Short mmCIF file of N, CA, C and O in Angstrom, two decimals:
data_model
loop_
_atom_site.label_atom_id
_atom_site.label_comp_id
_atom_site.label_asym_id
_atom_site.label_seq_id
_atom_site.Cartn_x
_atom_site.Cartn_y
_atom_site.Cartn_z
N MET Y 1 7.33 -11.39 45.85
CA MET Y 1 7.56 -12.52 45.31
C MET Y 1 8.40 -12.48 43.97
O MET Y 1 7.57 -11.81 43.52
N ALA Y 2 9.31 -12.88 44.02
CA ALA Y 2 10.11 -12.46 42.70
C ALA Y 2 9.56 -13.92 41.75
O ALA Y 2 9.92 -15.05 42.20
N SER Y 3 9.50 -13.50 40.65
CA SER Y 3 8.99 -14.72 39.52
C SER Y 3 10.61 -14.80 38.75
O SER Y 3 11.25 -14.21 39.00
N GLU Y 4 10.58 -16.13 38.24
CA GLU Y 4 11.70 -16.64 37.62
C GLU Y 4 12.02 -15.94 36.02
O GLU Y 4 11.10 -15.51 35.76
N PRO Y 5 13.10 -15.58 36.01
CA PRO Y 5 13.51 -14.65 34.98
C PRO Y 5 13.18 -15.37 33.94
O PRO Y 5 12.59 -14.80 32.81
N GLY Y 6 13.09 -16.92 33.84
CA GLY Y 6 12.93 -17.20 32.40
C GLY Y 6 11.31 -17.01 31.87
O GLY Y 6 11.07 -17.32 31.08
N THR Y 7 10.51 -17.46 32.82
CA THR Y 7 9.16 -17.45 32.98
C THR Y 7 8.81 -15.84 32.22
O THR Y 7 7.84 -16.07 31.36
N VAL Y 8 9.45 -15.05 32.85
CA VAL Y 8 9.25 -13.57 32.36
C VAL Y 8 9.60 -13.50 30.83
O VAL Y 8 8.84 -13.14 30.08
N TYR Y 9 10.87 -14.02 30.47
CA TYR Y 9 11.23 -13.84 29.71
C TYR Y 9 10.37 -14.57 28.36
O TYR Y 9 10.27 -14.26 27.12
N LEU Y 10 9.80 -15.85 28.96
CA LEU Y 10 8.83 -16.86 27.97
C LEU Y 10 7.61 -15.62 27.65
O LEU Y 10 7.17 -15.86 26.47
N LEU Y 11 6.86 -15.14 28.70
CA LEU Y 11 6.01 -14.38 28.42
C LEU Y 11 6.05 -13.43 27.37
O LEU Y 11 5.24 -13.04 26.80
N TRP Y 12 7.09 -12.34 27.92
CA TRP Y 12 7.48 -11.38 26.86
C TRP Y 12 7.64 -12.06 25.36
O TRP Y 12 7.33 -11.55 24.30
N GLY Y 13 8.32 -13.09 25.25
CA GLY Y 13 8.71 -13.58 24.08
C GLY Y 13 7.25 -13.89 23.32
O GLY Y 13 7.18 -13.97 21.61
N LEU Y 14 6.13 -14.53 24.18
CA LEU Y 14 5.26 -15.09 23.50
C LEU Y 14 4.04 -13.60 23.11
O LEU Y 14 3.90 -13.46 21.98
N LEU Y 15 4.28 -12.50 24.04
CA LEU Y 15 3.54 -11.34 23.54
C LEU Y 15 4.15 -10.51 22.19
O LEU Y 15 3.48 -10.16 21.39
N ALA Y 16 5.56 -10.66 22.11
CA ALA Y 16 6.24 -10.14 21.08
C ALA Y 16 5.98 -11.00 19.87
O ALA Y 16 5.85 -10.21 18.71
N SER Y 17 6.04 -12.18 19.81
CA SER Y 17 5.56 -12.93 18.68
C SER Y 17 4.30 -13.01 18.04
O SER Y 17 4.01 -12.71 16.85
N ALA Y 18 3.37 -12.76 19.19
CA ALA Y 18 2.38 -12.46 18.74
C ALA Y 18 1.80 -11.04 18.38
O ALA Y 18 0.94 -11.03 17.09
N GLY Y 19 2.57 -10.18 18.70
CA GLY Y 19 2.55 -8.76 17.99
C GLY Y 19 3.27 -8.67 16.41
O GLY Y 19 2.60 -8.21 15.57
N LEU Y 20 4.27 -9.61 16.52
CA LEU Y 20 4.77 -9.81 15.06
C LEU Y 20 3.67 -10.35 14.02
O LEU Y 20 3.97 -10.13 13.04
N VAL Y 21 3.21 -11.45 14.69
CA VAL Y 21 2.43 -12.34 13.60
C VAL Y 21 1.05 -11.11 13.53
O VAL Y 21 0.66 -10.93 12.16
N LEU Y 22 0.52 -10.39 14.37
CA LEU Y 22 -0.29 -9.38 13.78
C LEU Y 22 0.10 -8.57 13.11
O LEU Y 22 -1.08 -7.96 12.20
N ALA Y 23 1.23 -7.89 13.23
CA ALA Y 23 2.16 -6.54 12.02
C ALA Y 23 1.87 -7.25 10.73
O ALA Y 23 1.30 -6.86 10.04
N GLY Y 24 2.52 -8.85 10.89
CA GLY Y 24 2.32 -9.62 9.26
C GLY Y 24 1.04 -9.48 8.79
O GLY Y 24 0.67 -9.50 7.74
N VAL Y 25 0.19 -9.76 9.33
CA VAL Y 25 -1.04 -9.98 8.94
C VAL Y 25 -1.77 -8.54 8.50
O VAL Y 25 -2.37 -8.55 7.33
N VAL Y 26 -1.54 -7.62 9.28
CA VAL Y 26 -1.95 -6.26 8.84
C VAL Y 26 -1.15 -5.84 7.67
O VAL Y 26 -1.74 -5.49 6.64
N LEU Y 27 0.15 -6.27 7.63
CA LEU Y 27 0.90 -5.94 6.47
C LEU Y 27 0.43 -6.64 5.03
O LEU Y 27 0.29 -6.08 3.92
N ALA Y 28 -0.14 -8.07 5.50
CA ALA Y 28 -0.21 -8.78 4.21
C ALA Y 28 -1.52 -8.36 3.98
O ALA Y 28 -2.02 -8.33 2.38
N ARG Y 29 -2.61 -7.73 4.34
CA ARG Y 29 -4.09 -7.42 4.07
C ARG Y 29 -3.78 -6.31 3.36
O ARG Y 29 -4.62 -5.96 2.24
N GLU Y 30 -3.07 -5.16 3.88
CA GLU Y 30 -2.75 -3.97 3.38
C GLU Y 30 -2.27 -4.18 1.93
O GLU Y 30 -2.46 -3.60 0.77
N ARG Y 31 -1.18 -5.01 1.95
CA ARG Y 31 -0.46 -5.31 0.60
C ARG Y 31 -1.89 -5.89 -0.51
O ARG Y 31 -1.74 -5.45 -1.77
N ARG Y 32 -2.60 -6.64 -0.13
CA ARG Y 32 -3.54 -7.46 -0.95
C ARG Y 32 -4.63 -6.34 -1.42
O ARG Y 32 -5.03 -6.51 -2.72
N ARG Y 33 -5.02 -5.35 -0.40
CA ARG Y 33 -5.77 -4.20 -1.02
C ARG Y 33 -5.13 -3.54 -2.11
O ARG Y 33 -5.90 -2.90 -2.83
N PHE Y 34 -3.67 -2.81 -1.90
CA PHE Y 34 -2.83 -2.12 -3.13
C PHE Y 34 -2.98 -2.91 -4.08
O PHE Y 34 -3.00 -2.85 -5.47
N ALA Y 35 -2.82 -4.57 -4.14
CA ALA Y 35 -2.60 -5.30 -5.29
C ALA Y 35 -3.69 -5.32 -6.13
O ALA Y 35 -3.69 -5.74 -7.23
N GLN Y 36 -5.01 -5.39 -5.58
CA GLN Y 36 -6.34 -5.55 -6.10
C GLN Y 36 -6.08 -4.24 -7.10
O GLN Y 36 -6.73 -4.38 -8.00
N ARG Y 37 -5.58 -3.07 -6.95
CA ARG Y 37 -5.68 -1.88 -7.63
C ARG Y 37 -4.76 -1.72 -8.49
O ARG Y 37 -4.30 -0.45 -9.07
N GLN Y 38 -3.61 -2.79 -8.33
CA GLN Y 38 -2.68 -2.74 -9.51
C GLN Y 38 -1.32 -1.86 -9.01
O GLN Y 38 -0.54 -1.03 -9.60
N ARG Y 39 -1.08 -1.57 -7.64
CA ARG Y 39 -0.40 -0.68 -6.69
C ARG Y 39 0.70 -1.32 -5.73
O ARG Y 39 0.98 -0.75 -4.96
N ALA Y 40 0.55 -2.78 -6.01
CA ALA Y 40 1.42 -3.45 -4.88
C ALA Y 40 3.24 -3.02 -5.15
O ALA Y 40 3.35 -3.02 -3.96
N GLY Y 41 3.58 -2.74 -6.28
CA GLY Y 41 4.85 -2.36 -6.47
C GLY Y 41 5.07 -1.02 -5.65
O GLY Y 41 5.93 -0.71 -4.95
N ALA Y 42 4.32 0.00 -5.90
CA ALA Y 42 4.29 1.11 -5.30
C ALA Y 42 3.96 1.33 -3.88
O ALA Y 42 4.89 2.03 -3.16
N TRP Y 43 3.24 0.61 -3.20
CA TRP Y 43 2.86 0.12 -1.97
C TRP Y 43 4.44 0.01 -1.34
O TRP Y 43 4.73 0.30 -0.38
N LEU Y 44 4.86 -1.46 -1.95
CA LEU Y 44 6.13 -1.74 -1.15
C LEU Y 44 7.45 -0.70 -1.26
O LEU Y 44 8.16 -0.85 -0.50
N TRP Y 45 7.65 0.17 -2.31
CA TRP Y 45 8.44 1.00 -2.37
C TRP Y 45 8.21 1.82 -1.26
O TRP Y 45 9.43 2.26 -0.70
N LEU Y 46 6.77 2.34 -1.24
CA LEU Y 46 6.83 3.34 -0.37
C LEU Y 46 6.87 2.78 1.28
O LEU Y 46 7.35 3.50 2.24
N ARG Y 47 6.59 1.72 1.37
CA ARG Y 47 6.76 1.09 2.75
C ARG Y 47 8.08 0.85 3.17
O ARG Y 47 8.53 0.83 4.13
N LEU Y 48 8.83 0.55 1.99
CA LEU Y 48 10.22 0.32 2.37
C LEU Y 48 10.99 1.75 2.66
O LEU Y 48 12.24 1.62 3.36
N CYS Y 49 10.39 2.84 1.85
CA CYS Y 49 11.01 4.12 2.10
C CYS Y 49 10.62 4.68 3.45
O CYS Y 49 11.14 5.87 4.19
N THR Y 50 9.65 3.81 4.23
CA THR Y 50 9.33 4.44 5.50
C THR Y 50 10.58 4.51 6.57
O THR Y 50 10.54 5.28 7.36
N LEU Y 51 11.52 3.39 6.51
CA LEU Y 51 12.67 3.33 7.45
C LEU Y 51 13.44 4.29 7.00
O LEU Y 51 13.94 5.10 8.03
N PRO Y 52 13.93 4.65 6.29
CA PRO Y 52 14.79 5.96 5.85
C PRO Y 52 13.93 7.33 6.15
O PRO Y 52 14.45 8.43 7.05
N ILE Y 53 12.99 7.43 6.12
CA ILE Y 53 12.24 8.62 6.40
C ILE Y 53 11.79 8.68 8.23
O ILE Y 53 12.31 9.80 8.49
N VAL Y 54 11.76 7.55 8.81
CA VAL Y 54 11.89 7.65 10.22
C VAL Y 54 13.12 8.11 10.70
O VAL Y 54 13.07 8.83 11.33
N ALA Y 55 14.03 7.98 9.96
CA ALA Y 55 15.97 8.15 10.48
C ALA Y 55 15.91 9.52 10.24
O ALA Y 55 16.45 9.94 11.23
N LEU Y 56 15.16 9.87 9.22
CA LEU Y 56 15.30 11.22 8.83
C LEU Y 56 14.81 12.51 9.75
O LEU Y 56 15.09 13.23 10.26
N CYS Y 57 13.28 11.88 10.13
CA CYS Y 57 12.79 12.53 11.14
C CYS Y 57 13.34 12.31 12.45
O CYS Y 57 13.48 13.60 13.20
N ALA Y 58 13.77 11.50 12.73
CA ALA Y 58 14.78 11.61 14.10
C ALA Y 58 16.04 12.09 14.20
O ALA Y 58 16.47 12.95 15.24
N LEU Y 59 16.68 12.09 12.82
CA LEU Y 59 17.97 13.05 12.85
C LEU Y 59 17.27 14.78 12.87
O LEU Y 59 18.16 15.24 13.46
N ALA Y 60 16.20 15.02 12.38
CA ALA Y 60 15.80 16.07 12.39
C ALA Y 60 15.46 16.71 13.66
O ALA Y 60 15.39 18.09 14.12
N VAL Y 61 15.21 15.85 14.71
CA VAL Y 61 14.66 16.13 16.04
C VAL Y 61 16.10 16.11 17.13
O VAL Y 61 16.24 17.16 17.67
N LEU Y 62 16.54 15.02 16.77
CA LEU Y 62 17.79 14.97 17.46
C LEU Y 62 18.84 15.51 17.38
O LEU Y 62 19.65 16.07 18.21
N GLY Y 63 18.99 15.96 16.09
CA GLY Y 63 20.63 17.27 15.74
C GLY Y 63 20.28 18.47 16.40
O GLY Y 63 21.32 18.72 17.37
N PRO Y 64 19.00 18.99 16.34
CA PRO Y 64 18.93 20.48 16.87
C PRO Y 64 18.80 20.21 18.51
O PRO Y 64 19.93 21.09 19.15
N ALA Y 65 18.77 19.00 18.89
CA ALA Y 65 18.34 19.28 20.47
C ALA Y 65 19.78 18.93 20.95
O ALA Y 65 19.95 19.04 21.92
N ARG Y 66 20.43 17.98 20.26
CA ARG Y 66 22.00 17.82 20.88
C ARG Y 66 22.91 18.88 20.75
O ARG Y 66 23.91 18.81 21.39
N LEU Y 67 22.49 20.07 19.53
CA LEU Y 67 23.40 21.00 19.66
C LEU Y 67 22.92 22.17 20.64
O LEU Y 67 23.77 23.11 20.65
N THR Y 68 21.83 21.90 21.28
CA THR Y 68 21.45 23.03 21.85
C THR Y 68 21.70 22.42 23.91
O THR Y 68 21.62 21.32 24.07
N ARG Y 69 22.36 23.29 24.20
CA ARG Y 69 22.77 23.14 25.93
C ARG Y 69 21.89 23.76 26.54
O ARG Y 69 20.86 24.51 26.64
N GLY Y 70 21.81 22.91 27.83
CA GLY Y 70 21.21 23.36 29.17
C GLY Y 70 19.53 22.57 29.13
O GLY Y 70 19.45 21.71 28.15
N PRO Y 71 18.90 23.04 29.87
CA PRO Y 71 17.41 22.77 29.95
C PRO Y 71 16.62 23.01 28.67
O PRO Y 71 15.57 22.45 28.46
N GLU Y 72 17.37 23.91 27.78
CA GLU Y 72 16.69 24.20 26.36
C GLU Y 72 16.79 23.25 25.29
O GLU Y 72 15.90 22.90 24.55
N ALA Y 73 17.69 22.20 25.70
CA ALA Y 73 17.82 21.23 24.69
C ALA Y 73 16.39 20.42 24.65
O ALA Y 73 16.02 19.86 23.85
N LEU Y 74 15.73 20.27 26.04
CA LEU Y 74 14.59 19.50 25.90
C LEU Y 74 13.51 19.85 25.53
O LEU Y 74 12.68 19.56 24.86
N ALA Y 75 13.47 21.32 25.52
CA ALA Y 75 12.48 22.60 25.09
C ALA Y 75 12.22 22.06 23.31
O ALA Y 75 11.49 21.75 22.69
N VAL Y 76 13.56 22.18 23.01
CA VAL Y 76 13.85 22.02 21.47
C VAL Y 76 13.64 20.58 21.13
O VAL Y 76 12.80 20.35 19.98
N PHE Y 77 13.76 19.61 21.88
CA PHE Y 77 13.49 18.26 21.71
C PHE Y 77 11.86 18.01 21.19
O PHE Y 77 11.32 17.63 20.40
N TYR Y 78 11.23 18.46 22.59
CA TYR Y 78 9.62 18.27 22.76
C TYR Y 78 9.13 19.36 21.37
O TYR Y 78 8.04 18.62 20.33
N LEU Y 79 9.71 20.68 21.22
CA LEU Y 79 9.07 21.27 20.11
C LEU Y 79 9.27 20.65 18.63
O LEU Y 79 8.38 20.69 17.88
N LEU Y 80 10.45 19.95 18.25
CA LEU Y 80 10.65 19.58 17.20
C LEU Y 80 10.01 18.34 17.04
O LEU Y 80 9.38 18.07 15.93
N GLY Y 81 9.84 17.76 18.03
CA GLY Y 81 9.14 16.29 18.07
C GLY Y 81 7.64 16.47 17.87
O GLY Y 81 7.08 15.52 17.10
N LEU Y 82 6.87 17.31 18.31
CA LEU Y 82 5.68 17.69 17.92
C LEU Y 82 5.12 18.56 16.79
O LEU Y 82 4.36 18.36 16.54
N THR Y 83 6.30 19.31 16.25
CA THR Y 83 6.21 19.74 15.34
C THR Y 83 6.56 19.52 13.58
O THR Y 83 5.93 19.04 12.92
N LEU Y 84 7.79 19.61 14.13
CA LEU Y 84 8.94 19.34 12.83
C LEU Y 84 8.48 17.77 12.05
O LEU Y 84 8.41 17.48 10.98
N ALA Y 85 8.72 16.72 13.28
CA ALA Y 85 8.89 15.56 12.88
C ALA Y 85 7.60 14.87 12.24
O ALA Y 85 7.72 14.20 10.97
N PRO Y 86 6.33 15.04 12.79
CA PRO Y 86 5.03 14.77 12.14
C PRO Y 86 5.07 15.53 10.54
O PRO Y 86 4.47 14.76 9.61
N LEU Y 87 5.30 16.70 10.53
CA LEU Y 87 5.26 17.39 9.31
C LEU Y 87 5.88 16.53 7.84
O LEU Y 87 5.59 16.46 6.90
N LEU Y 88 7.26 16.42 8.73
CA LEU Y 88 8.19 15.93 7.60
C LEU Y 88 8.09 14.30 7.40
O LEU Y 88 8.10 13.88 6.16
N TYR Y 89 7.34 13.52 8.28
CA TYR Y 89 7.03 12.45 8.41
C TYR Y 89 5.94 12.34 7.09
O TYR Y 89 6.01 11.57 6.20
N PHE Y 90 4.95 13.06 7.22
CA PHE Y 90 3.57 12.67 6.36
C PHE Y 90 4.27 13.58 4.93
O PHE Y 90 3.65 13.12 4.01
N ALA Y 91 4.90 14.72 5.01
CA ALA Y 91 5.20 15.26 3.83
C ALA Y 91 6.12 14.44 2.74
O ALA Y 91 5.99 14.50 1.35
N LEU Y 92 7.21 13.75 3.27
CA LEU Y 92 8.10 12.70 2.61
C LEU Y 92 7.05 11.57 2.35
O LEU Y 92 6.97 11.16 1.08
N HIS Y 93 6.24 11.22 3.05
CA HIS Y 93 5.36 10.02 2.43
C HIS Y 93 4.83 10.52 1.23
O HIS Y 93 4.32 9.71 0.29
N LEU Y 94 4.18 11.64 1.28
CA LEU Y 94 3.20 12.14 0.22
C LEU Y 94 4.21 12.63 -1.03
O LEU Y 94 3.52 12.00 -2.03
N LEU Y 95 5.29 12.90 -0.63
CA LEU Y 95 6.10 13.18 -2.01
C LEU Y 95 6.63 11.82 -2.66
O LEU Y 95 6.67 11.83 -3.80
N LEU Y 96 7.03 10.99 -1.72
CA LEU Y 96 7.49 9.53 -2.45
C LEU Y 96 6.58 8.94 -2.69
O LEU Y 96 6.44 8.06 -4.22
N GLY Y 97 5.28 8.77 -2.41
CA GLY Y 97 4.19 8.25 -2.82
C GLY Y 97 3.91 8.91 -4.19
O GLY Y 97 3.33 7.96 -5.00
N TRP Y 98 3.89 10.25 -4.48
CA TRP Y 98 3.80 10.96 -5.77
C TRP Y 98 4.70 10.35 -6.91
O TRP Y 98 4.50 10.11 -7.82
N LEU Y 99 5.99 10.30 -6.26
CA LEU Y 99 7.07 9.73 -7.08
C LEU Y 99 6.96 8.48 -7.50
O LEU Y 99 7.58 7.58 -8.53
N ALA Y 100 6.41 7.39 -6.86
CA ALA Y 100 6.06 6.05 -7.08
C ALA Y 100 5.59 5.69 -8.31
O ALA Y 100 4.82 6.24 -8.65
N ARG Y 101 6.10 4.50 -8.97
CA ARG Y 101 5.29 4.19 -10.11
C ARG Y 101 4.82 2.51 -9.93
O ARG Y 101 5.37 1.96 -9.53
N PRO Y 102 3.43 2.84 -10.13
CA PRO Y 102 2.38 3.86 -10.40
C PRO Y 102 2.27 4.67 -9.52
O PRO Y 102 2.50 4.53 -8.05
N PRO Y 103 2.03 5.97 -9.44
CA PRO Y 103 1.57 7.08 -8.67
C PRO Y 103 0.47 6.80 -7.22
O PRO Y 103 -0.42 6.36 -7.81
N LEU Y 104 0.91 7.06 -6.16
CA LEU Y 104 -0.08 6.58 -5.41
C LEU Y 104 -1.01 7.96 -4.84
O LEU Y 104 -0.43 9.14 -5.10
N THR Y 105 -2.01 7.98 -4.46
CA THR Y 105 -2.96 9.09 -4.39
C THR Y 105 -2.31 9.79 -2.97
O THR Y 105 -1.84 8.86 -2.19
N ARG Y 106 -2.90 10.83 -2.50
CA ARG Y 106 -2.60 11.28 -1.35
C ARG Y 106 -3.04 10.64 -0.66
O ARG Y 106 -2.70 10.36 0.75
N ALA Y 107 -4.46 9.96 -0.26
CA ALA Y 107 -5.15 9.31 0.65
C ALA Y 107 -4.53 7.86 0.50
O ALA Y 107 -4.17 7.51 1.80
N ASP Y 108 -3.75 7.20 -0.37
CA ASP Y 108 -2.93 5.91 -0.21
C ASP Y 108 -1.83 6.24 0.58
O ASP Y 108 -1.22 5.72 1.66
N SER Y 109 -1.07 7.39 0.21
CA SER Y 109 0.23 7.62 0.90
C SER Y 109 -0.15 8.18 2.35
O SER Y 109 0.58 7.47 3.36
N THR Y 110 -0.94 8.66 2.50
CA THR Y 110 -1.43 9.30 4.22
C THR Y 110 -1.60 7.60 4.86
O THR Y 110 -1.25 7.61 6.07
N GLN Y 111 -2.35 6.92 4.10
CA GLN Y 111 -3.14 5.56 4.86
C GLN Y 111 -1.69 4.76 4.98
O GLN Y 111 -1.66 4.26 5.96
N ILE Y 112 -0.53 4.65 4.32
CA ILE Y 112 0.48 4.02 4.58
C ILE Y 112 1.26 4.62 5.51
O ILE Y 112 1.74 3.81 6.60
N ALA Y 113 1.57 5.76 5.87
CA ALA Y 113 1.70 6.58 6.78
C ALA Y 113 1.47 6.31 8.07
O ALA Y 113 1.99 6.08 8.98
N LEU Y 114 0.00 6.57 8.18
CA LEU Y 114 -0.91 6.31 9.40
C LEU Y 114 -0.42 4.58 9.76
O LEU Y 114 -0.35 4.63 11.01
N SER Y 115 -0.78 3.84 9.03
CA SER Y 115 -0.70 2.24 9.40
C SER Y 115 1.01 1.97 9.98
O SER Y 115 0.89 1.29 10.61
N GLY Y 116 1.95 2.94 9.14
CA GLY Y 116 3.18 2.66 9.63
C GLY Y 116 3.43 3.04 10.90
O GLY Y 116 4.21 2.50 11.97
N LEU Y 117 2.67 4.18 11.29
CA LEU Y 117 2.81 4.46 13.12
C LEU Y 117 2.06 3.91 13.89
O LEU Y 117 2.60 3.86 14.91
N LEU Y 118 0.73 3.35 13.50
CA LEU Y 118 0.04 2.59 14.09
C LEU Y 118 0.98 1.05 14.69
O LEU Y 118 0.63 0.57 15.66
N LEU Y 119 1.89 0.60 13.55
CA LEU Y 119 2.45 -0.60 13.80
C LEU Y 119 3.13 -0.41 14.80
O LEU Y 119 4.06 -1.39 15.26
N ILE Y 120 4.04 0.95 15.17
CA ILE Y 120 4.73 1.04 15.95
C ILE Y 120 3.91 1.61 17.74
O ILE Y 120 4.36 1.11 18.56
N ILE Y 121 3.11 2.29 17.58
CA ILE Y 121 2.58 2.92 18.67
C ILE Y 121 1.71 1.72 19.19
O ILE Y 121 1.77 1.55 20.46
N VAL Y 122 0.97 0.81 18.50
CA VAL Y 122 0.18 0.21 19.22
C VAL Y 122 0.84 -1.02 19.91
O VAL Y 122 0.48 -1.23 21.13
N PRO Y 123 1.85 -1.76 19.58
CA PRO Y 123 2.83 -2.58 20.07
C PRO Y 123 3.41 -1.80 21.47
O PRO Y 123 3.58 -2.61 22.52
N LEU Y 124 4.02 -0.71 21.32
CA LEU Y 124 4.22 -0.40 22.47
C LEU Y 124 3.23 -0.07 23.82
O LEU Y 124 3.52 -0.20 24.77
N LEU Y 125 1.91 0.67 23.17
CA LEU Y 125 0.72 0.74 24.21
C LEU Y 125 0.54 -0.81 24.72
O LEU Y 125 0.03 -0.80 26.05
N ALA Y 126 0.59 -1.70 24.11
CA ALA Y 126 0.23 -2.96 24.62
C ALA Y 126 1.18 -3.58 25.47
O ALA Y 126 0.78 -4.17 26.73
N ALA Y 127 2.57 -3.16 25.18
CA ALA Y 127 3.78 -3.81 26.32
C ALA Y 127 3.44 -2.84 27.43
O ALA Y 127 3.57 -3.60 28.47
N GLN Y 128 3.09 -1.90 27.52
CA GLN Y 128 2.85 -1.20 28.33
C GLN Y 128 1.83 -1.41 29.61
O GLN Y 128 1.82 -1.65 30.77
N LEU Y 129 0.56 -1.80 28.66
CA LEU Y 129 -0.51 -2.31 29.61
C LEU Y 129 0.07 -3.85 29.89
O LEU Y 129 -0.86 -4.11 31.06
N ALA Y 130 0.26 -4.47 29.35
CA ALA Y 130 0.63 -5.96 29.85
C ALA Y 130 1.81 -6.16 30.89
O ALA Y 130 1.81 -7.14 31.20
N GLN Y 131 2.80 -4.76 31.05
CA GLN Y 131 3.77 -5.09 31.74
C GLN Y 131 3.26 -5.22 33.54
O GLN Y 131 4.21 -6.21 33.90
N ALA Y 132 2.34 -4.83 34.22
CA ALA Y 132 2.03 -5.10 35.07
C ALA Y 132 1.26 -6.56 35.57
O ALA Y 132 1.76 -7.09 36.52
N PRO Y 133 0.37 -7.03 34.24
CA PRO Y 133 -0.04 -8.50 34.58
C PRO Y 133 1.11 -9.19 34.60
O PRO Y 133 1.31 -10.40 35.00
N VAL Y 134 2.17 -9.13 33.54
CA VAL Y 134 3.46 -10.15 33.35
C VAL Y 134 4.33 -9.79 34.85
O VAL Y 134 4.82 -11.06 35.09
N ILE Y 135 4.49 -8.91 35.44
CA ILE Y 135 5.40 -8.84 36.49
C ILE Y 135 4.36 -9.60 37.73
O ILE Y 135 4.94 -10.17 38.50
N ARG Y 136 2.94 -9.34 37.55
CA ARG Y 136 2.20 -10.00 38.74
C ARG Y 136 2.46 -11.64 38.58
O ARG Y 136 2.24 -12.35 39.55
N LEU Y 137 2.45 -12.10 37.30
CA LEU Y 137 2.16 -13.48 37.06
C LEU Y 137 3.82 -14.25 37.44
O LEU Y 137 4.26 -15.11 38.14
#
């Protein structure tokens, strides 16, 4: 039994909206916590730097993988994705947190990096888990 495409889009739209609201709440609470310690500006700067950091990590993985020919390209992709990308991601967060004014501690920079990853991973996992029930509806 095929469901109406409009209904499926509506359900996915509602789930995506709920995810965006939840992400906004998480970011607002995180910002409030840093503002209490007079570090809201540094938090915002590092949070905005996360986007170029992610792009640089993706480039560090995809560049060598695309330059490699044959089945070894997949091995290079996985190897760099599981080793270089996380190291680069956290190292750049630590460096830029240290350069922020006022400087962030290593724990603060790591917490911002982890929460950024969770803001990506949790919605993807939720979408994967919601796929079968949405299709059944």
